[in-house]
Tab-separated table of N, CA and C in Angstrom:
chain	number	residue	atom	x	y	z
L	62	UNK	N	0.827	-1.201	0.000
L	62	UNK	CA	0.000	0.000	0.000
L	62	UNK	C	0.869	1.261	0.000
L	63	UNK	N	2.060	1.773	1.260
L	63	UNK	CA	3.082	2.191	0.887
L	63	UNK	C	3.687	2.910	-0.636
L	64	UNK	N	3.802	1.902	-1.427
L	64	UNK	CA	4.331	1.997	-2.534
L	64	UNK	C	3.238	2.782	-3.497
L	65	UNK	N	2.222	1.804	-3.547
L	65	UNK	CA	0.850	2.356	-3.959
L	65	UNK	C	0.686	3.910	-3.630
L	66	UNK	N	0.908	4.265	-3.029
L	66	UNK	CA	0.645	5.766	-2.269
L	66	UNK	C	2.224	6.439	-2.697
L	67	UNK	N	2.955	6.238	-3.100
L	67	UNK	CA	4.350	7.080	-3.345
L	67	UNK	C	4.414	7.257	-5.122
L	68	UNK	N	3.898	6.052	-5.397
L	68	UNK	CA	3.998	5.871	-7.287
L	68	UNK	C	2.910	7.010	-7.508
L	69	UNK	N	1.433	6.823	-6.347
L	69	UNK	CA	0.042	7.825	-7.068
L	69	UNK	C	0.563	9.005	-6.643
L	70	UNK	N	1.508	9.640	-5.487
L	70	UNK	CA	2.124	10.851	-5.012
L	70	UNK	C	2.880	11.324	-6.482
L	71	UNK	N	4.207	10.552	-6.642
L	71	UNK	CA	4.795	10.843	-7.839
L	71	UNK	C	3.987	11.266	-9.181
L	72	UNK	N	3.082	9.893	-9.181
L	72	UNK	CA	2.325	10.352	-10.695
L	72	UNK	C	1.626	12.371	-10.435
L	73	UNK	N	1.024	12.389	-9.102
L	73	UNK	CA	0.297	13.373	-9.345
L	73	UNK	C	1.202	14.618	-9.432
L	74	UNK	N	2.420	14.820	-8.756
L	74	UNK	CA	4.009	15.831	-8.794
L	74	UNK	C	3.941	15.654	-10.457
L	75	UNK	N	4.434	14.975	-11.228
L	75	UNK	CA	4.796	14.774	-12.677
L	75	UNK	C	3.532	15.396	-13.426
L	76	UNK	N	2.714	15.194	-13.228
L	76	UNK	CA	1.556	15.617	-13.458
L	76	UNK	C	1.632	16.953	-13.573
L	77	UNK	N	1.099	17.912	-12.415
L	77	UNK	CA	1.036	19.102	-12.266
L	77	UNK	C	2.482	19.660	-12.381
L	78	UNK	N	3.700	19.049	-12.405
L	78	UNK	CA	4.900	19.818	-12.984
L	78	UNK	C	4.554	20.160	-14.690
L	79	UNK	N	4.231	18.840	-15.138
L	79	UNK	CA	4.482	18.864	-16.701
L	79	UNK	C	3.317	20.163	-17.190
L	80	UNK	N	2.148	20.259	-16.599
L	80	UNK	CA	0.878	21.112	-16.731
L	80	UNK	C	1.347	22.419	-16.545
L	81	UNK	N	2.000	22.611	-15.018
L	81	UNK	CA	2.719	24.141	-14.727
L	81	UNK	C	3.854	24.345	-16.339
L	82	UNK	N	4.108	23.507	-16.217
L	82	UNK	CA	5.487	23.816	-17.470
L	82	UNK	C	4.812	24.329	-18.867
L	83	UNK	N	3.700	23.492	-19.579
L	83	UNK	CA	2.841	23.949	-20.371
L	83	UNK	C	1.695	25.233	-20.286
L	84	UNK	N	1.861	25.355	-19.189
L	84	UNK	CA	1.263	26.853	-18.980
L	84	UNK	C	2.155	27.954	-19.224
L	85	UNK	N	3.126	27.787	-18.546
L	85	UNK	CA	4.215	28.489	-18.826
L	85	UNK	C	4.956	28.887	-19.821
L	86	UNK	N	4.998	27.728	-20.642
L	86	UNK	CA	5.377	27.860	-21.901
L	86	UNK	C	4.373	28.391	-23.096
L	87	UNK	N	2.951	27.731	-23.089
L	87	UNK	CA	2.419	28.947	-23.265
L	87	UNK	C	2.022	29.823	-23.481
L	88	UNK	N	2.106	30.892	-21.867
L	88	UNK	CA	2.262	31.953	-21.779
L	88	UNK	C	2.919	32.505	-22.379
L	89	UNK	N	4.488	32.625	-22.156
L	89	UNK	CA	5.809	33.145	-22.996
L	89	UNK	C	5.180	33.217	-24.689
L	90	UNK	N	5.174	32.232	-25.090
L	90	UNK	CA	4.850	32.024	-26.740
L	90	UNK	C	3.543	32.678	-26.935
L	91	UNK	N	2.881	32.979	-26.477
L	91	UNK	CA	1.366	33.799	-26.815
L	91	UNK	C	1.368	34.926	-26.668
L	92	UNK	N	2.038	34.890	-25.785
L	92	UNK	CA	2.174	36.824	-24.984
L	92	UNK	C	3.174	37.367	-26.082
L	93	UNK	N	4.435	36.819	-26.779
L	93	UNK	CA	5.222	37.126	-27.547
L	93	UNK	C	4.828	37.290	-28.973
L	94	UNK	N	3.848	36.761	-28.963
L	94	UNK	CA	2.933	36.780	-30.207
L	94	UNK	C	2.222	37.918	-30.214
L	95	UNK	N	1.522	38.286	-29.114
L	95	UNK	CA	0.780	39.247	-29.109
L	95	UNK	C	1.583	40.740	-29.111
L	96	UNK	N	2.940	41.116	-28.530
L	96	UNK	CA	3.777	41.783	-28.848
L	96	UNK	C	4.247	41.880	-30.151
L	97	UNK	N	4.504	40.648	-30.721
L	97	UNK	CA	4.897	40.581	-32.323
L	97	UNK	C	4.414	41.422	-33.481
L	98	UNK	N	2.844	41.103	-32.820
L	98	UNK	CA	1.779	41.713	-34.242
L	98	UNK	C	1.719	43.065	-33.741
L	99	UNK	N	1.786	43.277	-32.372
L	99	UNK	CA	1.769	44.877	-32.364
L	99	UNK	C	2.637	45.830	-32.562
L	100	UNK	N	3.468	44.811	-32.597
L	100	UNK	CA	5.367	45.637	-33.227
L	100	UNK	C	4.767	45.874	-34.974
L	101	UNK	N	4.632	44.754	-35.655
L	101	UNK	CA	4.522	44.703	-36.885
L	101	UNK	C	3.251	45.485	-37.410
L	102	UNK	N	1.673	45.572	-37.064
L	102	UNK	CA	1.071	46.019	-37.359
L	102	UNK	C	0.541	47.420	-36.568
L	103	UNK	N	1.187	48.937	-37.442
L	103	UNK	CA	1.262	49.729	-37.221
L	103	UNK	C	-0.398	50.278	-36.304
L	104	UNK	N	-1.407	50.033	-37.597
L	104	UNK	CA	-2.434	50.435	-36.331
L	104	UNK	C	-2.919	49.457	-35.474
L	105	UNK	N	-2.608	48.797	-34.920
L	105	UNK	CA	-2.478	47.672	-33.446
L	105	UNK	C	-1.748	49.124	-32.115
L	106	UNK	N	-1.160	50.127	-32.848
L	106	UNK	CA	-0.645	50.993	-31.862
L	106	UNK	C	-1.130	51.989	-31.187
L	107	UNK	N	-2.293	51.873	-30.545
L	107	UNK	CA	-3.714	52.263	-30.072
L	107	UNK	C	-2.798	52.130	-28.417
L	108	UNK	N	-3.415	53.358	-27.476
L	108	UNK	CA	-3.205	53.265	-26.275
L	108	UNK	C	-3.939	51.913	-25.509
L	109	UNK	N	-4.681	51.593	-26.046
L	109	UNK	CA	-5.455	49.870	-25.896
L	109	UNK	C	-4.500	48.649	-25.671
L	110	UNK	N	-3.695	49.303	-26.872
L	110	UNK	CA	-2.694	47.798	-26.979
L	110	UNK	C	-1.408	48.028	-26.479
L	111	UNK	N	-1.579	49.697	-25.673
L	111	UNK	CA	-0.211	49.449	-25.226
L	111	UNK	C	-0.533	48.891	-23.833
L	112	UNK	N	-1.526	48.951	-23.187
L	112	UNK	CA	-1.738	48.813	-22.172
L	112	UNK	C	-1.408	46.981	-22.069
L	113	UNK	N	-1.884	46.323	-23.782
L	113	UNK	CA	-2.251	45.141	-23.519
L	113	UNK	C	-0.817	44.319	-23.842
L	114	UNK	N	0.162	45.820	-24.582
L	114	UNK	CA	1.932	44.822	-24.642
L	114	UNK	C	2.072	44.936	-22.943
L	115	UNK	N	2.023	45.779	-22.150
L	115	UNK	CA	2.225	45.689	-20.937
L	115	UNK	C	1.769	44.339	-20.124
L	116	UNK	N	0.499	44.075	-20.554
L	116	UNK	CA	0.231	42.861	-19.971
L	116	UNK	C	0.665	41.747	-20.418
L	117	UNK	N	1.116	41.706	-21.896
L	117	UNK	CA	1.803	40.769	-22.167
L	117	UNK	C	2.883	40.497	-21.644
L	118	UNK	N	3.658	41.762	-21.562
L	118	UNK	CA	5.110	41.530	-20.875
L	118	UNK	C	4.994	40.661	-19.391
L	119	UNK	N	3.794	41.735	-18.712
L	119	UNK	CA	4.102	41.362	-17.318
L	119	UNK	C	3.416	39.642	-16.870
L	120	UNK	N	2.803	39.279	-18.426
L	120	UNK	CA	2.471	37.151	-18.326
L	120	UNK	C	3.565	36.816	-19.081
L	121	UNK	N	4.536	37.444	-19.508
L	121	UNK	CA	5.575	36.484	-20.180
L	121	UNK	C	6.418	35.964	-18.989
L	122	UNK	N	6.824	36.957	-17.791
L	122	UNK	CA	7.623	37.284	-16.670
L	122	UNK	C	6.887	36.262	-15.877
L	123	UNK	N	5.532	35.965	-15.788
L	123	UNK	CA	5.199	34.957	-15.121
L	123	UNK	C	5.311	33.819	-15.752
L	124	UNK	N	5.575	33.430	-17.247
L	124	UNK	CA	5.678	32.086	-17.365
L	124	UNK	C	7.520	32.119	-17.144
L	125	UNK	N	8.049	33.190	-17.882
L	125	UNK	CA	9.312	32.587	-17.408
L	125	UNK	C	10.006	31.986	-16.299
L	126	UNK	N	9.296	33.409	-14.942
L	126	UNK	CA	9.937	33.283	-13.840
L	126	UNK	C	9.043	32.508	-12.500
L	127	UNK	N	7.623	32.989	-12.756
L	127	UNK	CA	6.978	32.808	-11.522
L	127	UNK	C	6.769	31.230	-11.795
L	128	UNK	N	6.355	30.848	-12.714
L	128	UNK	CA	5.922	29.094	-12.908
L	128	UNK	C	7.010	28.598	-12.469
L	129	UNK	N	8.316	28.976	-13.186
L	129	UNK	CA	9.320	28.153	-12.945
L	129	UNK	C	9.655	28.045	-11.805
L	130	UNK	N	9.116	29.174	-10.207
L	130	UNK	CA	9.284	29.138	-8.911
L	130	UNK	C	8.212	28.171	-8.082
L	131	UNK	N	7.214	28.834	-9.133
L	131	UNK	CA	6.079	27.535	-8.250
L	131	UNK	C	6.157	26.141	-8.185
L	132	UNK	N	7.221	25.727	-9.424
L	132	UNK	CA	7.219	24.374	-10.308
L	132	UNK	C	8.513	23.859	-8.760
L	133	UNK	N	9.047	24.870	-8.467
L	133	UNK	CA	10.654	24.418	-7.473
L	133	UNK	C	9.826	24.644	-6.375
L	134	UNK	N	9.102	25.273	-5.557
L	134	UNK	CA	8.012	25.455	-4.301
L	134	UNK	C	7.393	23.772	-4.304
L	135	UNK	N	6.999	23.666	-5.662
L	135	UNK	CA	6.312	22.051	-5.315
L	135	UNK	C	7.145	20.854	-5.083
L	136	UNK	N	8.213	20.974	-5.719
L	136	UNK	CA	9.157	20.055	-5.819
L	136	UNK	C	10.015	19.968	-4.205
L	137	UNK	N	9.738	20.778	-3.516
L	137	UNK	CA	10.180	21.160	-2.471
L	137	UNK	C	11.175	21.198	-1.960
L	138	UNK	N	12.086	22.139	-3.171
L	138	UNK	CA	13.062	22.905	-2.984
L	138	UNK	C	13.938	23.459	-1.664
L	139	UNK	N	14.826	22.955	-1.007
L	139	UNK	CA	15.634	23.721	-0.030
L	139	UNK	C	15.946	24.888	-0.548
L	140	UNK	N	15.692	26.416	0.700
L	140	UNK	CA	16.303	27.362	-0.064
L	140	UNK	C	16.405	28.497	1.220
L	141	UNK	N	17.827	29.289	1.118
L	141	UNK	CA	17.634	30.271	2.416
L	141	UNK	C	16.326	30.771	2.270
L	142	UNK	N	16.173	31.960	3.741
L	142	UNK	CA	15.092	32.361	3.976
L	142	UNK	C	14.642	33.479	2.731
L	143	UNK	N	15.899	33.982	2.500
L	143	UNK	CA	16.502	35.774	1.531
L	143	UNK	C	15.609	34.889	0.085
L	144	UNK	N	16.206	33.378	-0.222
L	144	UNK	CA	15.965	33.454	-1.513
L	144	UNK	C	14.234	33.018	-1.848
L	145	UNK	N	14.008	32.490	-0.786
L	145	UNK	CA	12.105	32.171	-0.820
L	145	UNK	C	11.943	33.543	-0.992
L	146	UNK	N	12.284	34.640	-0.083
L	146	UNK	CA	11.446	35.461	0.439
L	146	UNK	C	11.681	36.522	-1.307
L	147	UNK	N	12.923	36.409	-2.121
L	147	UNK	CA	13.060	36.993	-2.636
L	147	UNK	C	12.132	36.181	-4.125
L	148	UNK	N	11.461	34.853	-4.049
L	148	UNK	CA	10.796	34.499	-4.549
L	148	UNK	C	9.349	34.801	-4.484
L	149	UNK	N	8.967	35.281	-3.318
L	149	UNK	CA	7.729	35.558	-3.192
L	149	UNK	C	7.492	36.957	-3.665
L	150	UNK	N	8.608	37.862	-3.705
L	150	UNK	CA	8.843	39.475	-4.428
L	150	UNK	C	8.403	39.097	-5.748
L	151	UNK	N	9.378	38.181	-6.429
L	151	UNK	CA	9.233	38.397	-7.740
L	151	UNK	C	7.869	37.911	-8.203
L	152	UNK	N	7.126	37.005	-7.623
L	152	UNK	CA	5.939	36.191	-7.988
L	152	UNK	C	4.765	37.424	-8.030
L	153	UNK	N	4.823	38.572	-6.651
L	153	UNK	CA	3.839	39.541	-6.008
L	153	UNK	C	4.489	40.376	-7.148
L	154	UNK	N	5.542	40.872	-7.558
L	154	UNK	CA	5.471	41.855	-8.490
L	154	UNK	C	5.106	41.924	-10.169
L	155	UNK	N	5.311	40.313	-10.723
L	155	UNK	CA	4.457	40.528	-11.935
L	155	UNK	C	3.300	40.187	-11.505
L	156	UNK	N	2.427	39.452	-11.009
L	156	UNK	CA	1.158	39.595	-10.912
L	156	UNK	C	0.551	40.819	-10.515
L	157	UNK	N	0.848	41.295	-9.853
L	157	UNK	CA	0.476	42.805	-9.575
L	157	UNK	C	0.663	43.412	-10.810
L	158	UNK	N	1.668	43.291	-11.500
L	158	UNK	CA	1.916	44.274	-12.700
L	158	UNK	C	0.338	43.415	-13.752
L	159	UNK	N	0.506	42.256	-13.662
L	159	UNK	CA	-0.624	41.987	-14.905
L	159	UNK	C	-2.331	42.244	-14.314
L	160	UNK	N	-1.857	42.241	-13.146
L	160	UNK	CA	-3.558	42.854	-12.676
L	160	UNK	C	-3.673	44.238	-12.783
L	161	UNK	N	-2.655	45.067	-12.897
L	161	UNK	CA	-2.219	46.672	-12.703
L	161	UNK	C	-2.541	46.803	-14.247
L	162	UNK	N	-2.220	45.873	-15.169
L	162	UNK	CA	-2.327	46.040	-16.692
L	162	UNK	C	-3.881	45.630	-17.104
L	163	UNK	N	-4.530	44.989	-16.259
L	163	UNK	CA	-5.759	44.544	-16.741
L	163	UNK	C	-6.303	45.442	-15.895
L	164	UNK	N	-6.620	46.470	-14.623
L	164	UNK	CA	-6.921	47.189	-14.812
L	164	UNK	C	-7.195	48.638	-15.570
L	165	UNK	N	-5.701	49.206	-15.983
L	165	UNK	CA	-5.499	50.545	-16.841
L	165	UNK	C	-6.348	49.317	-18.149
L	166	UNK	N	-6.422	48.533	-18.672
L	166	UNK	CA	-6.720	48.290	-20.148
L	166	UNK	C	-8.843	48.698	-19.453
L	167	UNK	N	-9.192	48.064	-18.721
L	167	UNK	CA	-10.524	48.662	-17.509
L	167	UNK	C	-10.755	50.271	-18.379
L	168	UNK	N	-9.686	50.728	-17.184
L	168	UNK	CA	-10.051	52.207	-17.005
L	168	UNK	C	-10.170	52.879	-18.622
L	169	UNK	N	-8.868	52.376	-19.191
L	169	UNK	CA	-8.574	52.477	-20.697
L	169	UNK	C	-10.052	52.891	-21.616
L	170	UNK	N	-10.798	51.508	-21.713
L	170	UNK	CA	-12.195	51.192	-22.563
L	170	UNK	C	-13.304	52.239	-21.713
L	171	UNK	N	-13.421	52.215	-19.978
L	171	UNK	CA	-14.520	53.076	-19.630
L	171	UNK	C	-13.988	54.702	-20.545
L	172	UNK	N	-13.164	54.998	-20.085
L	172	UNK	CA	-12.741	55.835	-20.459
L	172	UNK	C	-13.414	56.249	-22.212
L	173	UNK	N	-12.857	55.483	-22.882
L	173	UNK	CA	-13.678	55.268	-24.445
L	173	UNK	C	-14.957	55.292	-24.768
L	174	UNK	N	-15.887	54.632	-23.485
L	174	UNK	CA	-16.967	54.488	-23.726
L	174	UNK	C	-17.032	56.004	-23.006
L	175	UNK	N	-17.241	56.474	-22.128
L	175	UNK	CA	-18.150	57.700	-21.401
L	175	UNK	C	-17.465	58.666	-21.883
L	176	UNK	N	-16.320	58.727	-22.037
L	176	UNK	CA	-15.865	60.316	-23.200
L	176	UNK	C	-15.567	60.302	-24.631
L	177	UNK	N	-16.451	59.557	-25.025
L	177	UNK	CA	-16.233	59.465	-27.025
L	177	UNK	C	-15.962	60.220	-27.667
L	178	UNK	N	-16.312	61.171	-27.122
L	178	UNK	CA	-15.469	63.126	-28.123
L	178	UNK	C	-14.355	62.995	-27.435
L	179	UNK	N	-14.166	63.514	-26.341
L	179	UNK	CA	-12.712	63.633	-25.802
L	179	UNK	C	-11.980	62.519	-25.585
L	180	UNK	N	-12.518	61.321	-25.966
L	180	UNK	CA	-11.174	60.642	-25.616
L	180	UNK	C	-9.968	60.537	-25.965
L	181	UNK	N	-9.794	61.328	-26.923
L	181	UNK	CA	-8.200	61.193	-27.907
L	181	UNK	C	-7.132	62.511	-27.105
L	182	UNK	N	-8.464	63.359	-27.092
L	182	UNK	CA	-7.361	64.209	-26.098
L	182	UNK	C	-7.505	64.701	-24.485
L	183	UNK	N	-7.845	63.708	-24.147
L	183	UNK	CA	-7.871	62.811	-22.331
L	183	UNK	C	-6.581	62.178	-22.831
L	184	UNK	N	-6.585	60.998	-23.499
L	184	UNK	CA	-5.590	59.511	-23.462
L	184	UNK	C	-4.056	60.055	-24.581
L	185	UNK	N	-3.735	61.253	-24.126
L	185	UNK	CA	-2.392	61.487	-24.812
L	185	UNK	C	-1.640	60.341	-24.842
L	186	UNK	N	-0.588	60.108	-25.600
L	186	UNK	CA	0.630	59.098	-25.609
L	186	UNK	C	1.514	59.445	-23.879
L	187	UNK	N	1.307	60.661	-23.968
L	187	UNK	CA	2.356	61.032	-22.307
L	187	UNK	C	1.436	60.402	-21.186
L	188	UNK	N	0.287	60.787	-21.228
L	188	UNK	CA	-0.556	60.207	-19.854
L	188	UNK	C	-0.951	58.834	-19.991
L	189	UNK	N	-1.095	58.340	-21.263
L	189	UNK	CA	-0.595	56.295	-20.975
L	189	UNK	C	0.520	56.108	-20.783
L	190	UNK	N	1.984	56.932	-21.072
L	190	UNK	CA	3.395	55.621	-20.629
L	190	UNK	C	3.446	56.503	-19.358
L	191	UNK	N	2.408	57.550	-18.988
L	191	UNK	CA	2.650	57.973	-17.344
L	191	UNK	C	2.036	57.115	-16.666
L	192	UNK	N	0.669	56.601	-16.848
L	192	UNK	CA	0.195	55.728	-16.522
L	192	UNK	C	0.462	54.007	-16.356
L	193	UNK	N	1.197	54.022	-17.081
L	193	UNK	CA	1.989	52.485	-17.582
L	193	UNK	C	3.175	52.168	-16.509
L	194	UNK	N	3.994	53.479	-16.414
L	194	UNK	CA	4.933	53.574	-15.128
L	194	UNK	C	4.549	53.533	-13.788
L	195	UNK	N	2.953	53.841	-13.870
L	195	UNK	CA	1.948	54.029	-12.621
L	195	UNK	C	1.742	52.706	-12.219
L	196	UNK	N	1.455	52.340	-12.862
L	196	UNK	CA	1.586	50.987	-12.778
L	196	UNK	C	2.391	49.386	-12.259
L	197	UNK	N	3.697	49.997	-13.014
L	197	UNK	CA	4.953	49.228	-13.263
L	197	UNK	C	5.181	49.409	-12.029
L	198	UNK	N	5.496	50.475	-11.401
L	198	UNK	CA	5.940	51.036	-10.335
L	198	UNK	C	5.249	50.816	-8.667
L	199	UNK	N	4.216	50.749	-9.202
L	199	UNK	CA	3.086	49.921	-7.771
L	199	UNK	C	3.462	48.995	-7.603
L	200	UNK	N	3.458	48.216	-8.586
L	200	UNK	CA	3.650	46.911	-8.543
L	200	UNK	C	5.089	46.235	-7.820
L	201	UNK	N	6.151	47.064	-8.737
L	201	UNK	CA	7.227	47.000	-7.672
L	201	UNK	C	7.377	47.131	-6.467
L	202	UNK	N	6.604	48.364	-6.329
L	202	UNK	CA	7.086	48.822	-4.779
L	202	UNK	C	6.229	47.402	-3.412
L	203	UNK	N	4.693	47.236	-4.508
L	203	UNK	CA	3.998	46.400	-3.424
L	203	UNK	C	4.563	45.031	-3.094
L	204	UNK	N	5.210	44.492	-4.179
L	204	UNK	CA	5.728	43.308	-4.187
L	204	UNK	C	6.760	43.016	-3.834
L	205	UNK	N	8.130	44.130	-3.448
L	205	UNK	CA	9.312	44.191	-3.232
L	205	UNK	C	9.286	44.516	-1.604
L	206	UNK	N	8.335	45.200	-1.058
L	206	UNK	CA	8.308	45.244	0.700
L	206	UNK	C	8.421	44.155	1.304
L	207	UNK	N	7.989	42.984	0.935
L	207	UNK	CA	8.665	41.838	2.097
L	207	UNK	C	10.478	41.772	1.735
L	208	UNK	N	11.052	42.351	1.181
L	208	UNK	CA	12.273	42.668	0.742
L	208	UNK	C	12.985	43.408	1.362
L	209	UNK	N	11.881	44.600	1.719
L	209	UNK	CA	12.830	45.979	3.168
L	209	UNK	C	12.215	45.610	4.458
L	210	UNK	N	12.058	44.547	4.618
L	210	UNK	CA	11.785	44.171	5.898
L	210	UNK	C	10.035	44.108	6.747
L	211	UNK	N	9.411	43.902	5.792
L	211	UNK	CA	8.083	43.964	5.909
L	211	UNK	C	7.629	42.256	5.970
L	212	UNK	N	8.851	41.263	6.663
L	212	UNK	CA	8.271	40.142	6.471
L	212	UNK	C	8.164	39.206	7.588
L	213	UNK	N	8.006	38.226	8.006
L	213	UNK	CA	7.418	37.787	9.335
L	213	UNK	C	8.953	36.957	9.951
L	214	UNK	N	10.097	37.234	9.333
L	214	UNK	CA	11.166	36.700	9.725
L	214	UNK	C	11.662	36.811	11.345
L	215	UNK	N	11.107	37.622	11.888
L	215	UNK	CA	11.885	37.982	13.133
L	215	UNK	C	11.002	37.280	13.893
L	216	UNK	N	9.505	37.703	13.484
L	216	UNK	CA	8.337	36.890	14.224
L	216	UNK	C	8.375	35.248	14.581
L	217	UNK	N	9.325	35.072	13.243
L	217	UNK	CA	9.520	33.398	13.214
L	217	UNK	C	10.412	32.941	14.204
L	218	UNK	N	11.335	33.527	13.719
L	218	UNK	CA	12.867	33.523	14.727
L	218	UNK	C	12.398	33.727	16.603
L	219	UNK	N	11.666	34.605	16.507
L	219	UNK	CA	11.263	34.924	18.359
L	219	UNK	C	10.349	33.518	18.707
L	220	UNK	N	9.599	33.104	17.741
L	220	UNK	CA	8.724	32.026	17.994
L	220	UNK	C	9.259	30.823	18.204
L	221	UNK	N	10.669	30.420	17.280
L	221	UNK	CA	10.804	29.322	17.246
L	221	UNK	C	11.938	29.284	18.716
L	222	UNK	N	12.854	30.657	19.063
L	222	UNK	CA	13.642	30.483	20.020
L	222	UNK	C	12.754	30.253	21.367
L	223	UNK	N	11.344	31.100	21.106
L	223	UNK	CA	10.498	30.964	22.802
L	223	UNK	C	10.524	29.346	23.036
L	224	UNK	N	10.119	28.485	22.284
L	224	UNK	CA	9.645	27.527	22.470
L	224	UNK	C	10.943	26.131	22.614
């Protein structure tokens, strides 16, 4: 039974590795696609689609980097405290960036819909890559604080010495 239970453990690890890996991969290849045609096809260059290379970028960054962390989290990876913790930064900062991008693409379309005269000169080229940095930049900052010391390390350390 033992065995039975380690082969169905294994099968289900191999499993959801090979699945994480195909997500991941992908991601990268779709999202790069979708950058491709907007490089190549001039009117694709709509403040719409810049919002939506942004989101591409910030799911390519998750198949490259974040899958490939979740894929070593499952596998159950030894790793100092610095390099988890600096794993959980990078995971919180593109997702934040692709939720930060699927919102502005949000605000983007309301925007289109309720000011149809003015929207061309509301949505300058300067106030989307200001906005785009608005973005980029949240995202960093929110995801990089367990980084300046915003993380439960000391809490751990006092807990594990009380006891």
């Amino acid at each position: 039974k033992a065995n039975n239970t380690t082969t169905s453990a294994l099968w289900l690890q191999i499993t959801y590795v090979t699945m994480e890996a195909a997500i991941g991969l992908c991601a990268v290849v779709g999202n790069m696609l979708v950058i491709w045609v907007v490089k190549l096809n001039r009117t694709l260059r709509t403040t719409t689609f810049y919002f939506i290379v942004s989101l591409a970028l910030a799911d390519i960054a998750v198949g490259v980097l974040v899958i490939p962390l979740a894929i070593a989290v499952s596998l159950e990876v030894q790793m100092h405290f610095y390099a988890c913790l600096f794993m959980s930064c990078v995971l919180l900062v593109f997702t934040h960036a692709s939720i930060m991008s699927l919102l502005a693409i949000a605000v983007d379309r309301y925007l289109r819909v309720k000011l149809t005269v003015r929207y061309r000169t509301v949505t300058t080229q300067r106030r989307i890559w200001l906005f785009l940095g608005l973005c980029w930049l949240v995202s960093f900052l929110v995801g990089l604080t367990p980084m300046f010391g915003w993380n439960r390390k000391v809490t751990l350390e006092l807990s594990q010495n009380s006891s």
